[in-house]
Tab-separated table of N, CA and C and ligand atoms in Angstrom:
chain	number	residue	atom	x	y	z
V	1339	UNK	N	-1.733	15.913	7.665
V	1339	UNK	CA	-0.907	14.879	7.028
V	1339	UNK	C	-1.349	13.497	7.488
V	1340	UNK	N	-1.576	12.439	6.729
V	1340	UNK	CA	-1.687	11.269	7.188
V	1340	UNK	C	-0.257	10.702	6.695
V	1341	UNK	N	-0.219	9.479	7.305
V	1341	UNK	CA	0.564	8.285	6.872
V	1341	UNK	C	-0.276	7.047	6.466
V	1342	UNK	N	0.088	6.024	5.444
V	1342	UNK	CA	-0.543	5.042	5.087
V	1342	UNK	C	0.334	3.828	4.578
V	1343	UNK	N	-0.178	2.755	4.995
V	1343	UNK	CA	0.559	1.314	4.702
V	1343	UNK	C	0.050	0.948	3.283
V	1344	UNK	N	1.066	0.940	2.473
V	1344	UNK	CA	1.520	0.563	0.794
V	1344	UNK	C	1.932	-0.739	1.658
V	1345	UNK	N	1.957	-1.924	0.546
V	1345	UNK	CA	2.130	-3.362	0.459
V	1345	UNK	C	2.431	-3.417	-1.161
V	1346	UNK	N	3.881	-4.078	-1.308
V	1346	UNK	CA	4.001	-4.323	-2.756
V	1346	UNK	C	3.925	-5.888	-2.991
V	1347	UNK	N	2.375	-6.477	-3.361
V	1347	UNK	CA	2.582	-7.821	-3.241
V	1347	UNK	C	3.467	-8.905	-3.634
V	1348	UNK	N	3.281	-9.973	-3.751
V	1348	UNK	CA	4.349	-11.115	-4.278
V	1348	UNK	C	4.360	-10.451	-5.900
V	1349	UNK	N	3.453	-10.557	-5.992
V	1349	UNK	CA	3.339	-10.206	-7.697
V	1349	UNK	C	3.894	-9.229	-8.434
V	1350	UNK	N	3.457	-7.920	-7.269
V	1350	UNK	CA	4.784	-6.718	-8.323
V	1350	UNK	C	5.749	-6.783	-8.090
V	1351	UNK	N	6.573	-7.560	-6.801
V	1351	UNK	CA	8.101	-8.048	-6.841
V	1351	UNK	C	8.532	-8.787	-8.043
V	1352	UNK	N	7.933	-9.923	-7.934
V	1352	UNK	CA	7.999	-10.640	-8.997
V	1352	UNK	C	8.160	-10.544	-10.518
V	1353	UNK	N	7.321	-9.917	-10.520
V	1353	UNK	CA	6.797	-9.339	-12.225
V	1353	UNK	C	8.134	-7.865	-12.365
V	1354	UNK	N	8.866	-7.288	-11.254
V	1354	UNK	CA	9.444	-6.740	-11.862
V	1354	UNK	C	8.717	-5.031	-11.956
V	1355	UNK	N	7.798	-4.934	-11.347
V	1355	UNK	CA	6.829	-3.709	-11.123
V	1355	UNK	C	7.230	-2.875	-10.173
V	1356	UNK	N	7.932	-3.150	-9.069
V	1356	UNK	CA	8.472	-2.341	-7.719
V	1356	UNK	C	8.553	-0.888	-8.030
V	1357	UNK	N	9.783	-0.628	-8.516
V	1357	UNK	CA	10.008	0.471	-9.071
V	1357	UNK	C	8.724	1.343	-10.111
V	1358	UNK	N	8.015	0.868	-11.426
V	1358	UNK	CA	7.139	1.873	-11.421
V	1358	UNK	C	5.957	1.739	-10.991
V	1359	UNK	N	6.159	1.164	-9.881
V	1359	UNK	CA	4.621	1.315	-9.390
V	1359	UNK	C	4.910	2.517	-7.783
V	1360	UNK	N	6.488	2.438	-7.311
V	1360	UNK	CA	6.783	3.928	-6.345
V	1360	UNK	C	6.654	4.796	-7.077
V	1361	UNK	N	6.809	4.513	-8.812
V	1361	UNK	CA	6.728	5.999	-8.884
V	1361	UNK	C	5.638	6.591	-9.074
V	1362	UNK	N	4.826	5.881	-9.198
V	1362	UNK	CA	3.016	6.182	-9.478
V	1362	UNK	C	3.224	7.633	-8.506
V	1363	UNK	N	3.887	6.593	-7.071
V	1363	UNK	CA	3.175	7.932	-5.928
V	1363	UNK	C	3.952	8.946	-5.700
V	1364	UNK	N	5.661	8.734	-6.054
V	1364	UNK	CA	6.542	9.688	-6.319
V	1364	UNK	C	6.078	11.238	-7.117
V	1365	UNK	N	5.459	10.637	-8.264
V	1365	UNK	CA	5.398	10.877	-9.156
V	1365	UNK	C	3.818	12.255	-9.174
V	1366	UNK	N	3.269	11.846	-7.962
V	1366	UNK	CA	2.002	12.017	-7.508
V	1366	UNK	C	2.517	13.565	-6.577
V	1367	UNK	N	3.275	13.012	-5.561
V	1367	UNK	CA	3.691	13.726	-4.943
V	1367	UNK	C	3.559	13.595	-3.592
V	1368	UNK	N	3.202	12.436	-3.367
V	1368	UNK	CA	3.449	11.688	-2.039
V	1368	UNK	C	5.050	10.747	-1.463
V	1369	UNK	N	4.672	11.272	-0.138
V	1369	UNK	CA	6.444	10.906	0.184
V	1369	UNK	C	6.222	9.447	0.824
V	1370	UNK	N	7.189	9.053	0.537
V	1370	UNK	CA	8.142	7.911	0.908
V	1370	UNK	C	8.275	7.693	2.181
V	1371	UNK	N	8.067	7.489	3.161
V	1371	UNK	CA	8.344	7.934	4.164
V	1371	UNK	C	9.196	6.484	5.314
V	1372	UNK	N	8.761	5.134	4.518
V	1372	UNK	CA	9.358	3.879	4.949
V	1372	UNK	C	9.324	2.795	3.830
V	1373	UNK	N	10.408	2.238	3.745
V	1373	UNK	CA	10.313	1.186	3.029
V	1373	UNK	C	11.234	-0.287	3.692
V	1374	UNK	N	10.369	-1.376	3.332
V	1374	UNK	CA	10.951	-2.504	4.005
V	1374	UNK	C	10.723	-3.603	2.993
V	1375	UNK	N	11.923	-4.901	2.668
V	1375	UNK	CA	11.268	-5.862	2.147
V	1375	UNK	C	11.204	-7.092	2.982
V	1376	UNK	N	10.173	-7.334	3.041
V	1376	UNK	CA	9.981	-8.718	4.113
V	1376	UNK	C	9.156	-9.826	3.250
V	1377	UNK	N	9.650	-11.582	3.993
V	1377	UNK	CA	8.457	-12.093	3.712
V	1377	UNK	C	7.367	-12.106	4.792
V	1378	UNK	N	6.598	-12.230	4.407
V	1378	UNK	CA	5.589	-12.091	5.309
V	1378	UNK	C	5.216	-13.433	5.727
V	1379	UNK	N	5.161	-13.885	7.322
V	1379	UNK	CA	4.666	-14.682	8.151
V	1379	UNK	C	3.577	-15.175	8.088
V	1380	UNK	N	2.827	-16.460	7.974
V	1380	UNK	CA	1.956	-16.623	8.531
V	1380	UNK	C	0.806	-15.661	9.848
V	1381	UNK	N	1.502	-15.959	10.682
V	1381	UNK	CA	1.080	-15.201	11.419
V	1381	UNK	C	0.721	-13.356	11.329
V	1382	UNK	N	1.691	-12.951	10.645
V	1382	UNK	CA	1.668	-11.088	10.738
V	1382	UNK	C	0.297	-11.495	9.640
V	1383	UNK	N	0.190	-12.194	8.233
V	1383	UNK	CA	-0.323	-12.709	7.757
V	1383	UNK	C	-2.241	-12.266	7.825
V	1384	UNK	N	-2.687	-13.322	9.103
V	1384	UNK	CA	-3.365	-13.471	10.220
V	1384	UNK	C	-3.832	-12.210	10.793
V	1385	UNK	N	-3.044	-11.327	10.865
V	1385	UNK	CA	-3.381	-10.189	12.055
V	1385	UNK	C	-3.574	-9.264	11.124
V	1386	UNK	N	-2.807	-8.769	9.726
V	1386	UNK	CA	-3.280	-8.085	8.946
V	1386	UNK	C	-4.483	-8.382	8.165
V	1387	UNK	N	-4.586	-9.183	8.080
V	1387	UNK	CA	-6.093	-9.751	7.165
V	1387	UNK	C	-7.436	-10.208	7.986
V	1388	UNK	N	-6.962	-9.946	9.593
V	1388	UNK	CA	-8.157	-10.668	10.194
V	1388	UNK	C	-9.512	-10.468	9.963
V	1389	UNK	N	-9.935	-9.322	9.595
V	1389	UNK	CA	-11.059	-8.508	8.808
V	1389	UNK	C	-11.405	-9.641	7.744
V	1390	UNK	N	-10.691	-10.322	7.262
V	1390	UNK	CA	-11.491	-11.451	6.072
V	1390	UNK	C	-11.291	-12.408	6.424
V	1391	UNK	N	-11.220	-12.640	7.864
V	1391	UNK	CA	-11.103	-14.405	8.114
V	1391	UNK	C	-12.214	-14.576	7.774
V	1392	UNK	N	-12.400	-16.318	7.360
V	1392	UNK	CA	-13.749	-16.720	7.140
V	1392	UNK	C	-14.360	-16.464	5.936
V	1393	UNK	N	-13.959	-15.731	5.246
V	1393	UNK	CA	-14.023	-15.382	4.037
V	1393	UNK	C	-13.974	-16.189	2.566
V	1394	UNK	N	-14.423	-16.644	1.564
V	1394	UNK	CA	-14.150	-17.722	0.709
V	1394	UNK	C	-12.823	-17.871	0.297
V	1395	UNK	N	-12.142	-16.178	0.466
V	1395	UNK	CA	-10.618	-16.226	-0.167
V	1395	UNK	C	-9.578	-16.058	0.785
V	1396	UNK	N	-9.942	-16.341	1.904
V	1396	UNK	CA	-9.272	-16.300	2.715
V	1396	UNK	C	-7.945	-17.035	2.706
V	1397	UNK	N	-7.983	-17.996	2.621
V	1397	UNK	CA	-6.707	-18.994	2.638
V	1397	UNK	C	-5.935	-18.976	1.032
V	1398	UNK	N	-6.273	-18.851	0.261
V	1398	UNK	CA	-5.890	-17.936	-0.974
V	1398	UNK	C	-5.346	-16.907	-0.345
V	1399	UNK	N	-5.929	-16.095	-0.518
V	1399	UNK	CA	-4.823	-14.616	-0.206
V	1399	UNK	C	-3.745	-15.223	1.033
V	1400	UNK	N	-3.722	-15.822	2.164
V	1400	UNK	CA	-2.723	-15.222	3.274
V	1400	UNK	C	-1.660	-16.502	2.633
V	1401	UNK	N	-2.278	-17.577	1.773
V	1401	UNK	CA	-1.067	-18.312	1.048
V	1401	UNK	C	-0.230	-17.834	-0.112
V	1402	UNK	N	-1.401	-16.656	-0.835
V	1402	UNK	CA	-0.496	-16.225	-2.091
V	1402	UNK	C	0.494	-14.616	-1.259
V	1403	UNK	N	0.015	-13.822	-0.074
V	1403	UNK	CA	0.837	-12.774	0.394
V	1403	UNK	C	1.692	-13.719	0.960
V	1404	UNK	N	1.684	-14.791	1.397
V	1404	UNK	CA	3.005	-15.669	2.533
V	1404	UNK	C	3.901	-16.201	1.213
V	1405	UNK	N	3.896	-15.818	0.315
V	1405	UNK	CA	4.615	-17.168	-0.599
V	1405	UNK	C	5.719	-16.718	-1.416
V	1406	UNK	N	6.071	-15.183	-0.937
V	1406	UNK	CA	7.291	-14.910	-2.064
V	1406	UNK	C	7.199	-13.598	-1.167
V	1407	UNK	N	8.947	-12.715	-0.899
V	1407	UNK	CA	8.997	-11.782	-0.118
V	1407	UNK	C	8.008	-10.457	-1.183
V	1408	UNK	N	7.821	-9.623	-0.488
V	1408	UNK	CA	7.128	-8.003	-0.685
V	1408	UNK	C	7.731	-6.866	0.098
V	1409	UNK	N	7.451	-6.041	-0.727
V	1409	UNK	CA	7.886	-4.713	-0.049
V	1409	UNK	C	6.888	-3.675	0.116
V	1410	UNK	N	7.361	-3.383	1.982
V	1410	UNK	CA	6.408	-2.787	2.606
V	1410	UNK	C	6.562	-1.125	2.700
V	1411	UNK	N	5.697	-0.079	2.561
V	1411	UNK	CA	6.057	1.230	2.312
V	1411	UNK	C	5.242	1.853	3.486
V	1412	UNK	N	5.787	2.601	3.953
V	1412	UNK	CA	4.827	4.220	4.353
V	1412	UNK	C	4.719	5.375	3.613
V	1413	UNK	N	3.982	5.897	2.882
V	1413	UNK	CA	3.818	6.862	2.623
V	1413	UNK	C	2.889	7.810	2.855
V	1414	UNK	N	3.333	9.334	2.947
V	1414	UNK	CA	2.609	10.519	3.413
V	1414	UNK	C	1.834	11.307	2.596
V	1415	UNK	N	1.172	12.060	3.383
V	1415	UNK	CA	1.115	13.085	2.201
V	1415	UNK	C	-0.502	13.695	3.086
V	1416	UNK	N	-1.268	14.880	2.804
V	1416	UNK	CA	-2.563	15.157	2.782
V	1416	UNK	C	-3.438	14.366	2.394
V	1417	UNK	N	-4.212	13.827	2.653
V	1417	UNK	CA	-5.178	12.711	2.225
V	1417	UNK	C	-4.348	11.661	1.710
V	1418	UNK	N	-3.388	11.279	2.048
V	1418	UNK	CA	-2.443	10.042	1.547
V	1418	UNK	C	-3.374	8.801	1.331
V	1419	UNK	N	-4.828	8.639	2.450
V	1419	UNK	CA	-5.007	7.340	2.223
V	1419	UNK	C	-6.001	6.993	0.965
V	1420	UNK	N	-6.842	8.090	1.035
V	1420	UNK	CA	-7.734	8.073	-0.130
V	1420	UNK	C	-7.098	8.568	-1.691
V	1421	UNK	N	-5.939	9.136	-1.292
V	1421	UNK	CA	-5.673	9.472	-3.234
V	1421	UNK	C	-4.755	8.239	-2.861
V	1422	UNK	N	-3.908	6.957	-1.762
V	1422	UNK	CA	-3.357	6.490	-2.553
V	1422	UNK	C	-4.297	4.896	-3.066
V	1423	UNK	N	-5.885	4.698	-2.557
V	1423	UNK	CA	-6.532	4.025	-2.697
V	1423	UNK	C	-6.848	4.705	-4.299
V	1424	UNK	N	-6.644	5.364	-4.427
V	1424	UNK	CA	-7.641	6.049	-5.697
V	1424	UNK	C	-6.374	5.232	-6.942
V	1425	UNK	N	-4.821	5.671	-6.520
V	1425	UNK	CA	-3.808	5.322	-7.444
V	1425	UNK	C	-4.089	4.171	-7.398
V	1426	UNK	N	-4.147	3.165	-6.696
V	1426	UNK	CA	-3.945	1.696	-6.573
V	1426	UNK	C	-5.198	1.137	-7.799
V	1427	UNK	N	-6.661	1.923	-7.673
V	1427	UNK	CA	-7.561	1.355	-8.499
V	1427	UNK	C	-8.280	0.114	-7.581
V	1428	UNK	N	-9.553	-0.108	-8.367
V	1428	UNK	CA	-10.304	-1.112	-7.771
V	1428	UNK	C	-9.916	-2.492	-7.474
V	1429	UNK	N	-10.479	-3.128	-6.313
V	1429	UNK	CA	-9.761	-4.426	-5.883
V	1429	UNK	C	-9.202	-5.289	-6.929
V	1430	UNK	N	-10.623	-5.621	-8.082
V	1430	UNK	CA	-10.336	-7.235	-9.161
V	1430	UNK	C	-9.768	-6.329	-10.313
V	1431	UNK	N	-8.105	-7.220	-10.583
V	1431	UNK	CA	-7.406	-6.716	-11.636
V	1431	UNK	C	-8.367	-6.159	-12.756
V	1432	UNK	N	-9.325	-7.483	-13.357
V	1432	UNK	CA	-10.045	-7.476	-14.077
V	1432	UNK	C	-10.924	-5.944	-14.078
V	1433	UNK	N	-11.529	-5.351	-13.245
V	1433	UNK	CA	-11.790	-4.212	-13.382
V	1433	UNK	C	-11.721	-3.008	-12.660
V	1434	UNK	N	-10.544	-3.009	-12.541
V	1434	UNK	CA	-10.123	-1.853	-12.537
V	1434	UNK	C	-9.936	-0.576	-13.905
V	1435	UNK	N	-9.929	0.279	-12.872
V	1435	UNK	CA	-10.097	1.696	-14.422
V	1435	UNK	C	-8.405	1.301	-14.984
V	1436	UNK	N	-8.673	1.836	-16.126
V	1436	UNK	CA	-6.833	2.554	-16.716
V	1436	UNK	C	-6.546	3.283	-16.390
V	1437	UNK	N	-5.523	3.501	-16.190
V	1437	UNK	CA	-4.550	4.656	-15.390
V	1437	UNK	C	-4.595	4.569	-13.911
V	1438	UNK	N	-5.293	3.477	-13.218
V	1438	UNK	CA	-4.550	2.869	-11.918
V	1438	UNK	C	-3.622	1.908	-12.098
V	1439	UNK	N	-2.985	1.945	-10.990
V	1439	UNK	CA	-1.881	0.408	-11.103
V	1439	UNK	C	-2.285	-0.772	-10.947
V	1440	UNK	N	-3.329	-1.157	-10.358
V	1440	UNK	CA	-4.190	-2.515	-10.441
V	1440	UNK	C	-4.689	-2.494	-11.977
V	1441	UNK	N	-5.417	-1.609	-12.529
V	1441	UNK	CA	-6.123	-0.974	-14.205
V	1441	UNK	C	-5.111	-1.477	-15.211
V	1442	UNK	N	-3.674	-1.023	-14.909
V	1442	UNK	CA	-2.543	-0.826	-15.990
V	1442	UNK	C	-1.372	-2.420	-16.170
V	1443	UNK	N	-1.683	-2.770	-14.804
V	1443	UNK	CA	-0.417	-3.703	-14.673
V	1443	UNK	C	-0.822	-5.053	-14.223
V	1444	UNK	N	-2.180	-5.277	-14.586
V	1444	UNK	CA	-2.436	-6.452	-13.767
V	1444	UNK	C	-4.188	-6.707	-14.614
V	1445	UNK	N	-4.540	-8.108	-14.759
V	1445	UNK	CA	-5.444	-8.673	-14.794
V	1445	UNK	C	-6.543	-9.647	-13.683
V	1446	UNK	N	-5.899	-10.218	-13.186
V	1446	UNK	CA	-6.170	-10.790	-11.693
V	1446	UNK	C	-6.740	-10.227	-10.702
V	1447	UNK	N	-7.911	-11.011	-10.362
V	1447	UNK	CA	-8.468	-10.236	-9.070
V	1447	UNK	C	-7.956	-10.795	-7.547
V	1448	UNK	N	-7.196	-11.673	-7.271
V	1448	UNK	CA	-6.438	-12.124	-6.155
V	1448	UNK	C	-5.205	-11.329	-6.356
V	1449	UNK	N	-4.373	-12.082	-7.510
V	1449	UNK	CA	-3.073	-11.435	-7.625
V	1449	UNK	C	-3.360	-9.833	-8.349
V	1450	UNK	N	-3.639	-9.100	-7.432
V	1450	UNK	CA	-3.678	-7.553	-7.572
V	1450	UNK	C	-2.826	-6.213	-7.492
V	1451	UNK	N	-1.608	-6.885	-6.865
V	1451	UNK	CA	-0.111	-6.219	-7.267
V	1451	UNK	C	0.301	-5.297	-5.771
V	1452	UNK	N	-1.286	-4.909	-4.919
V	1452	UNK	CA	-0.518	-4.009	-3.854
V	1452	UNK	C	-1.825	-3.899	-3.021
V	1453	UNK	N	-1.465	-3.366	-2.052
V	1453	UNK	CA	-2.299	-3.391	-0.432
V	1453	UNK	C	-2.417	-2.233	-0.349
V	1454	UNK	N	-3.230	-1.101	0.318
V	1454	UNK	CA	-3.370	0.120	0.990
V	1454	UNK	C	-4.636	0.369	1.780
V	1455	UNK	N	-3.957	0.493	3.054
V	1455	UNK	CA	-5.108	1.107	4.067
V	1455	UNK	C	-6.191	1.715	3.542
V	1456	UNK	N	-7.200	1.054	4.328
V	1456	UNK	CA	-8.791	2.076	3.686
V	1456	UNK	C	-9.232	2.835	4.731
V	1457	UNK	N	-8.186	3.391	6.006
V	1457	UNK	CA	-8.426	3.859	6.507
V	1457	UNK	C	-7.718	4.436	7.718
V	1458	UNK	N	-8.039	5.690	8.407
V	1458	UNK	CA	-7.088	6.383	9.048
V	1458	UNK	C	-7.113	4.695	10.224
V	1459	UNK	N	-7.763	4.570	10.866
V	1459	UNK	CA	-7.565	3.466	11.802
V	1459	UNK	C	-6.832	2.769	11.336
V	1460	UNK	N	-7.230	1.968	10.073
V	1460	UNK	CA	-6.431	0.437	9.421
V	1460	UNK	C	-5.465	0.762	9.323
V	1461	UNK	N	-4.567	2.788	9.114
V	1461	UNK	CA	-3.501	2.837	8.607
V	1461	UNK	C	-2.585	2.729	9.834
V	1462	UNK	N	-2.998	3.384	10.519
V	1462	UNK	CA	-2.702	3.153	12.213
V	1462	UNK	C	-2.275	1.599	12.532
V	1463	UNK	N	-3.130	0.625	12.664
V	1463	UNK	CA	-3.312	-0.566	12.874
V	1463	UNK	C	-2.226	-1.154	12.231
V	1464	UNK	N	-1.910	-1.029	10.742
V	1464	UNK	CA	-1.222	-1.908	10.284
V	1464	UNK	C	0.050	-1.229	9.715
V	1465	UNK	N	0.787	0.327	9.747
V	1465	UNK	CA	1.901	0.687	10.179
V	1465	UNK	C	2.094	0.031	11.210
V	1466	UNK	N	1.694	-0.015	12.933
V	1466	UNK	CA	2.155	-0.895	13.681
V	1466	UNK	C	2.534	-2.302	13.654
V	1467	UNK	N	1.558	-3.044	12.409
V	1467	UNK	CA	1.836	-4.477	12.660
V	1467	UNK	C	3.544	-4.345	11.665
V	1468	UNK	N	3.813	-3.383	10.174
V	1468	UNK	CA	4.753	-3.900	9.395
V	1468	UNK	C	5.749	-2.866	9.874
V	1469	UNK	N	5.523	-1.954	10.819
V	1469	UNK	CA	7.414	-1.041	10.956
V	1469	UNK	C	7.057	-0.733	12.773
V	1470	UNK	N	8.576	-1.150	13.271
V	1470	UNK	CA	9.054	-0.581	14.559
V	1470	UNK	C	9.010	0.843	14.929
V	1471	UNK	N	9.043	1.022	16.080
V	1471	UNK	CA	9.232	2.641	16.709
V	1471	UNK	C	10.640	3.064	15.617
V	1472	UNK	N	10.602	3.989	15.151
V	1472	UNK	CA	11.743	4.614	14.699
V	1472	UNK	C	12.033	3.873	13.202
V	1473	UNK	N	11.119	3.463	12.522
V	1473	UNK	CA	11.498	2.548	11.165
V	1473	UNK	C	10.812	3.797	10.210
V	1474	UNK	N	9.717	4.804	10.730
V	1474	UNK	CA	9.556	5.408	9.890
V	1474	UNK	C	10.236	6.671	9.728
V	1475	UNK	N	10.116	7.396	8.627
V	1475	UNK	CA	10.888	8.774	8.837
V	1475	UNK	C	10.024	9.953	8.775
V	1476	UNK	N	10.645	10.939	9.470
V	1476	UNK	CA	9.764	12.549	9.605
V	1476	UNK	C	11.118	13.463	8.663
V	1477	UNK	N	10.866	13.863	7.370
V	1477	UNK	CA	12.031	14.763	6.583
V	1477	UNK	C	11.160	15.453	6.196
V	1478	UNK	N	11.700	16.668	6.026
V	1478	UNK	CA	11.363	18.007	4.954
V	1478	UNK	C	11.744	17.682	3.612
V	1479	UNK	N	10.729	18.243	2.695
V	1479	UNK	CA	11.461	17.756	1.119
V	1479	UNK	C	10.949	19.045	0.430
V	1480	UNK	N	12.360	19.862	1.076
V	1480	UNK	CA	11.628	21.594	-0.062
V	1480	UNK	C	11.208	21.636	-1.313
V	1481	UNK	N	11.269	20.618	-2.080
V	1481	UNK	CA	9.836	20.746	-2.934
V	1481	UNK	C	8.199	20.844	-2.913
V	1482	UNK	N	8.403	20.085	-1.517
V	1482	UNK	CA	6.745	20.362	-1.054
V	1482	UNK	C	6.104	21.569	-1.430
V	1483	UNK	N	7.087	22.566	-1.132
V	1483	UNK	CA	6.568	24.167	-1.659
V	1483	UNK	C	6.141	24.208	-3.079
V	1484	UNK	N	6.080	22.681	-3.808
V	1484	UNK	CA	5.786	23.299	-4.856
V	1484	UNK	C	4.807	22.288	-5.296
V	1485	UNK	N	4.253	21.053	-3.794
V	1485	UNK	CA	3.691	20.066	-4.257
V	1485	UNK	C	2.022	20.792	-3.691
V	1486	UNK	N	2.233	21.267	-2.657
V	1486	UNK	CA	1.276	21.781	-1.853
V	1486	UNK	C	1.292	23.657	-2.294
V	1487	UNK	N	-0.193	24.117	-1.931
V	1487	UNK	CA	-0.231	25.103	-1.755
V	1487	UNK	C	0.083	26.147	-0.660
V	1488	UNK	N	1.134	26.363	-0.278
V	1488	UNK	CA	1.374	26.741	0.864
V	1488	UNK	C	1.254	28.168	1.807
V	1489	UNK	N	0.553	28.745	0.765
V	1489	UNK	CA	-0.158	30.131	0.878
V	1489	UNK	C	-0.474	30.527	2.735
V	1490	UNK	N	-1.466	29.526	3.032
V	1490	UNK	CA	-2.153	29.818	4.093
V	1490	UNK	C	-1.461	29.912	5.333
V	1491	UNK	N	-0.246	28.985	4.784
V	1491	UNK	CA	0.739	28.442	6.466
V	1491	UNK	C	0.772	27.537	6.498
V	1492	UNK	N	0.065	26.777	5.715
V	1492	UNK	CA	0.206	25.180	5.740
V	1492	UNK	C	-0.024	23.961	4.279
V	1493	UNK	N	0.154	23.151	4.456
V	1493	UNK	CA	-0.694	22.437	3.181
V	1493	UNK	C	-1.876	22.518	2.959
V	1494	UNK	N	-2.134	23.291	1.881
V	1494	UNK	CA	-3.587	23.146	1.667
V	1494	UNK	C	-4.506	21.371	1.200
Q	1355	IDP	P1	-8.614	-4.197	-1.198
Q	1355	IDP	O1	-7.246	-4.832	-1.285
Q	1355	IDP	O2	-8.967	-3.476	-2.462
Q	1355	IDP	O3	-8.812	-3.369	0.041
Q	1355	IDP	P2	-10.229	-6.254	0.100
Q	1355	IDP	O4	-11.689	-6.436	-0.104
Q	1355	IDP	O5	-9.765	-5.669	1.399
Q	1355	IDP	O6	-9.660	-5.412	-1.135
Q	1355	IDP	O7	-9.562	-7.684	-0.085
Q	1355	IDP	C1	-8.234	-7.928	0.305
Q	1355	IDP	C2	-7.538	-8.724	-0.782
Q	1355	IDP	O8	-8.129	-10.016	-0.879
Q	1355	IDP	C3	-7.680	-8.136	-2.192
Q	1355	IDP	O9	-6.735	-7.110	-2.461
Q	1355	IDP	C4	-7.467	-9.370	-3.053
Q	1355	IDP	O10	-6.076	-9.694	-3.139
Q	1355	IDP	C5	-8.157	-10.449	-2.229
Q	1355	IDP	N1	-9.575	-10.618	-2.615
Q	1355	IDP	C6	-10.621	-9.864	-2.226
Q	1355	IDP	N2	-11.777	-10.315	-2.734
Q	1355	IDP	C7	-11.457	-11.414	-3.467
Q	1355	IDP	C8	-12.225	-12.346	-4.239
Q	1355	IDP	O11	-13.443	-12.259	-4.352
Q	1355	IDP	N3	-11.522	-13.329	-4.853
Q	1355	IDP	C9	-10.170	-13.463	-4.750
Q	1355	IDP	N4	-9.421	-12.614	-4.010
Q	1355	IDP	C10	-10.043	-11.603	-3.386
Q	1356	MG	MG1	-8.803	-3.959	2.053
């Protein structure tokens, strides 16, 4: 099982997207596992993006994520981070495939609608920077038995 940091940017708050864009992963069959709405700091800002300081878009992005609250998610699942990079679709609105949520709901390659770890580390890294000890949750959801193959003893 991994866990992975979802970011619902200024933009899918805004625009009114929140809701079907959880259900992309609801819907997928990945759990929920934290949700928070914050604005985001300057600073947290900074520490999540430090990987593109220096960058041409740098001050763009940490002014357009600082500039209107977002909502922050954990979600689980078996390979959570790569199928939920796969849902999200390619970085620039502009080309992304159809039938991702960047592809379907968005044109813009800054304003791109959502954030997700590209990686077991980054997911690590930046669950710590957006939720406290005890902000996330560990539940059973007896449907799993019917999301996973559970033959072996475990999730396949
Ligand atoms: P990712 O969000 O798909 O992982 P990254 O390369 O990590 O993409 O870039 C972080 C964010 O910075 C993007 O989601 C997008 O909002 C913004 N960004 C990245 N590259 C550009 C660019 O060339 N122009 C404008 N904004 C960009
Ligand atoms: Mg990235």
């Amino acid at each position: 099982m991994e866990t992975t940091l979802i970011i619902l940017k200024p933009d899918a708050v805004q625009r009114g997207l929140m809701g079907r864009i959880i259900s992309r992963f609801e819907e997928k069959g990945l759990q929920i596992v934290g949700a928070k709405m914050t604005k985001i700091s300057q600073e947290l800002a900074a520490k999540h993006y430090k990987d593109h300081q220096g960058k041409p878009f740098y001050d763009g992005l940490v002014k357009f994520m600082t500039s209107s609250p977002v909502l922050v998610l954990a979600v689980r699942g078996v390979g959570a981070i790569t199928i939920s990079r796969n849902l999200m679709g390619a970085t620039f609105g502009s080309k992304a495939a159809a039938g991702t949520i960047r592809g379907d709901f968005g044109v813009s390659n800054s304003f791109n609608l959502i954030h997700g770890s590209d990686s077991p580390e980054a997911a690590e890294r930046e669950l710590g920077l957006f939720f406290a000890q005890g902000e996330v949750q560990s539940f059973d959801r007896p449907g799993d038995a019917w999301v996973y193959d559970m033959s072996g003893g475990k999730a396949e």
